[in-house]
Coordinates of C-alpha atoms and ligand atoms in Angstrom, one line a residue:
X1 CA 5.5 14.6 44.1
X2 CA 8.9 15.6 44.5
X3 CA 12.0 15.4 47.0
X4 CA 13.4 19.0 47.2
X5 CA 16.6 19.8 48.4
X6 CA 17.3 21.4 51.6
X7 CA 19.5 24.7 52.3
X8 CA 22.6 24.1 54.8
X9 CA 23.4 26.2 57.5
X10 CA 25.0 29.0 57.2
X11 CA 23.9 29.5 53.8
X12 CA 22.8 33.1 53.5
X13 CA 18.9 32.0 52.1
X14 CA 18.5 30.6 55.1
X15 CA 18.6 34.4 56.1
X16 CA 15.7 35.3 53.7
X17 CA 12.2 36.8 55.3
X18 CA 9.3 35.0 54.0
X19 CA 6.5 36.6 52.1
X20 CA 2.8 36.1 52.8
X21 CA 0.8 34.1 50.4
X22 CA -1.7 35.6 48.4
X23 CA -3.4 33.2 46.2
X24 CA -3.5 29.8 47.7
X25 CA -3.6 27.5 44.3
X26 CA -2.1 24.4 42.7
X27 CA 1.4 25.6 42.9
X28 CA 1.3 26.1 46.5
X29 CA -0.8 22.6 46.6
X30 CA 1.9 21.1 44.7
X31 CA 4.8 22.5 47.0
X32 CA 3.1 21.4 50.5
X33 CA 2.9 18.2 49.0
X34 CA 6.2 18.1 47.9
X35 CA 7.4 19.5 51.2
X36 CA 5.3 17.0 53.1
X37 CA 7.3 14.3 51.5
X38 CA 10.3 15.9 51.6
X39 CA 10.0 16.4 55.5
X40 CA 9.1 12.5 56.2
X41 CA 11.3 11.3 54.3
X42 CA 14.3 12.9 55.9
X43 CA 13.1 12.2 58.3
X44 CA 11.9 15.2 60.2
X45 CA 8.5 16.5 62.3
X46 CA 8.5 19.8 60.5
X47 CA 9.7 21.8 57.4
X48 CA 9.6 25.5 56.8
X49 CA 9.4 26.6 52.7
X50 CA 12.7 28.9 53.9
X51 CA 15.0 25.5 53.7
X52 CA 14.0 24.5 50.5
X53 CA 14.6 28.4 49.3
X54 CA 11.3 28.8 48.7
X55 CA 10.5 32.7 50.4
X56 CA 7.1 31.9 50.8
X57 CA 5.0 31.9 54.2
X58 CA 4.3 27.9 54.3
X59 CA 5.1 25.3 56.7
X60 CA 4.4 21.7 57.4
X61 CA 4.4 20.1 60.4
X62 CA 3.7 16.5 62.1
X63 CA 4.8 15.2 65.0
X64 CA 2.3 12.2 65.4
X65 CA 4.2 8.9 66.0
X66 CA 2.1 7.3 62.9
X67 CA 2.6 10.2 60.7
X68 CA -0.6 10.7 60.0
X69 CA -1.1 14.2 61.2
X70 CA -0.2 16.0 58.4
X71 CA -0.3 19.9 59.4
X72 CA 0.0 22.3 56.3
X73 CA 0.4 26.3 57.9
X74 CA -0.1 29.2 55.9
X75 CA 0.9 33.0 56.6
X76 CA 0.7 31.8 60.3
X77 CA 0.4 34.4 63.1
X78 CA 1.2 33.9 66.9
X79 CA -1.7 35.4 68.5
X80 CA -0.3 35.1 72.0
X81 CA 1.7 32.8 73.9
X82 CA 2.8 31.4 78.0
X83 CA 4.6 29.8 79.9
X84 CA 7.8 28.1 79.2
X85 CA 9.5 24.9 78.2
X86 CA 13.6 24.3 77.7
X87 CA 13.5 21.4 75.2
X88 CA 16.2 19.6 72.7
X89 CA 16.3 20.8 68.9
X90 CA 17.7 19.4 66.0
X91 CA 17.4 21.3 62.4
X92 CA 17.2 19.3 58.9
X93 CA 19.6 22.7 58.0
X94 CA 22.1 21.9 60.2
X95 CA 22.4 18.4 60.2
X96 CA 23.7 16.4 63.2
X97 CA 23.6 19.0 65.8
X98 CA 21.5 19.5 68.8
X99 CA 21.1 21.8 71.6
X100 CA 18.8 22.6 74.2
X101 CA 16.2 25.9 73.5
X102 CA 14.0 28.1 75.4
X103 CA 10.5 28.6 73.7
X104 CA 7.0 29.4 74.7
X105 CA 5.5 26.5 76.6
X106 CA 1.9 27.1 74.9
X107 CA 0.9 28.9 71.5
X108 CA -2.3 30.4 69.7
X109 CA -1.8 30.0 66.1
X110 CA -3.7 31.7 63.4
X111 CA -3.1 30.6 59.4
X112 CA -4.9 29.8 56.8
X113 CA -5.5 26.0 55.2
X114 CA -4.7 25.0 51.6
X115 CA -8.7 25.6 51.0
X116 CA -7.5 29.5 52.3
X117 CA -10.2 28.8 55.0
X118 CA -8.7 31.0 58.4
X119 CA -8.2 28.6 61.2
X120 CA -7.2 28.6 64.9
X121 CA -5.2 26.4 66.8
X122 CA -3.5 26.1 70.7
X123 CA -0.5 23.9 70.9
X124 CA 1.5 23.0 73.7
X125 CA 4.3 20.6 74.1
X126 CA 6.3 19.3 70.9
X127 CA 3.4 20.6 68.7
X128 CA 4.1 24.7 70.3
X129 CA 8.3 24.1 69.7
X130 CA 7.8 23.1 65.9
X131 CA 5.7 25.9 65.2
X132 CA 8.0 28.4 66.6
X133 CA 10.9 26.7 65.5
X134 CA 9.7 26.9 62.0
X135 CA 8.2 30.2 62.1
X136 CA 11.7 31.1 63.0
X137 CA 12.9 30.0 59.6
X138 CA 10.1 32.1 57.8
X139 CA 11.9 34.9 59.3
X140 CA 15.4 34.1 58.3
X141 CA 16.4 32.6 62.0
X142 CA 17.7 29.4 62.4
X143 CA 17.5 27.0 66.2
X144 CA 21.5 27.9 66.7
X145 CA 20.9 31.9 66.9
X146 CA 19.0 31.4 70.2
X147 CA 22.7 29.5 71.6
X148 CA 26.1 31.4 72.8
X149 CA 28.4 32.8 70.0
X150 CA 31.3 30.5 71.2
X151 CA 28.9 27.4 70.5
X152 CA 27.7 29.4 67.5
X153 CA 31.1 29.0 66.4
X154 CA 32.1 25.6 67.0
X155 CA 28.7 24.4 64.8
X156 CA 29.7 26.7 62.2
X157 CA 33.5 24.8 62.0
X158 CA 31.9 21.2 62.9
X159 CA 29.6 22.0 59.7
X160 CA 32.5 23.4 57.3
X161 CA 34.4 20.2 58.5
X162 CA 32.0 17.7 57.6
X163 CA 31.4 19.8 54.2
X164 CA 34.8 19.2 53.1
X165 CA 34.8 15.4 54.2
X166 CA 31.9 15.2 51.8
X167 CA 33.4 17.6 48.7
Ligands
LIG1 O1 12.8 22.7 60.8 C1 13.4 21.6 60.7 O2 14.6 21.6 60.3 C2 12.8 20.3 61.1 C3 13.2 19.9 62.6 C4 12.0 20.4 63.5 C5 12.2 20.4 64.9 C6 12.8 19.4 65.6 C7 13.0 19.4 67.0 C8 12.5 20.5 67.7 C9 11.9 21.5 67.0 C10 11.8 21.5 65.6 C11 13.3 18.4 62.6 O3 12.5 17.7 62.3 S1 14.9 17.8 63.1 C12 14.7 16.1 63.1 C13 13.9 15.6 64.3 O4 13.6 16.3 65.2 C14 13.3 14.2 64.2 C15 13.6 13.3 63.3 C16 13.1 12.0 63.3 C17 12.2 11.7 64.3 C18 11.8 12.6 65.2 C19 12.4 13.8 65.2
LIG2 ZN1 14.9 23.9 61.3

């Protein structure tokens, strides 16, 4: 297994629309995995293949407090959704900033498994903000779109800042 790098907002792949899968086999095994590890050891409850500019419909996801519920979503589809919740959201994309987002309170997810067996699944809570925070990044949106352009602005220049402290 492997560590993969993750993009940085505002890089423009983070802008990329992911494609749907179409042959689930050892390379998209291998990546899953690879993203798995990646995502704990950042450490983080979820990963879309969009940060690690992969184009690819594929996300992992756990938000147990063992992490030991390993979640691995393929091609998934929103089948319907209600209610809502207002909850704090970090991003391993952009890195040290956190803001408050609206988002369904309950989901219906459909994707398919790495055996490419179709599966089902409600989610509410932290489990329903994961999923549509990383199908977000599968099409090319990022947490801070969904906040005002002035703090929009200021994350962009708090980023750029702490990029050039790091150069
Ligand atoms: O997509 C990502 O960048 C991962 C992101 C997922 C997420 C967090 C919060 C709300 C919605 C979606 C993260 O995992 S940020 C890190 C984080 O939330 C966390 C880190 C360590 C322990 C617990 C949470
Ligand atoms: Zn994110």
């Amino acid at each position: 297994m492997a560590l993969l790098p993750i993009l940085r907002f505002p890089d423009p792949r983070l802008r990329k629309v992911a494609a749907p899968i179409t042959n689930i086999d050892d390379s998209i095994r291998r990546l899953a995995a690879d993203m798995a590890e990646t995502m704990y050891e950042a450490p983080g409850i979820g990963l879309a293949a969009t940060q690690v500019d992969v184009h690819k419909q594929l996300i992992v996801i756990d938000v147990s407090e063992a992490k030991d519920q390993l979640l691995v979503l393929i091609n998934p589809e929103i089948v319907s959704n209600e209610g809502a919740q207002v909850g704090e959201e970090g991003c391993l994309s952009v890195p040290g900033v956190y803001d408050k987002v609206e988002r369904a309170e309950r989901v219906l997810v459909r994707y398919l498994d790495l055996d490419g067996k179709a599966q089902q699944r409600e989610a509410d809570g932290l489990l329903a903000v994961c999923i549509q925070h990383e199908m977000d990044h599968l099409n090319g949106k990022v947490f801070v779109d969904h906040l005002s352009l002035l703090k929009q602005t200021r994350i962009k220049s708090k980023l750029a800042k702490q990029a050039r402290i790091t150069a």
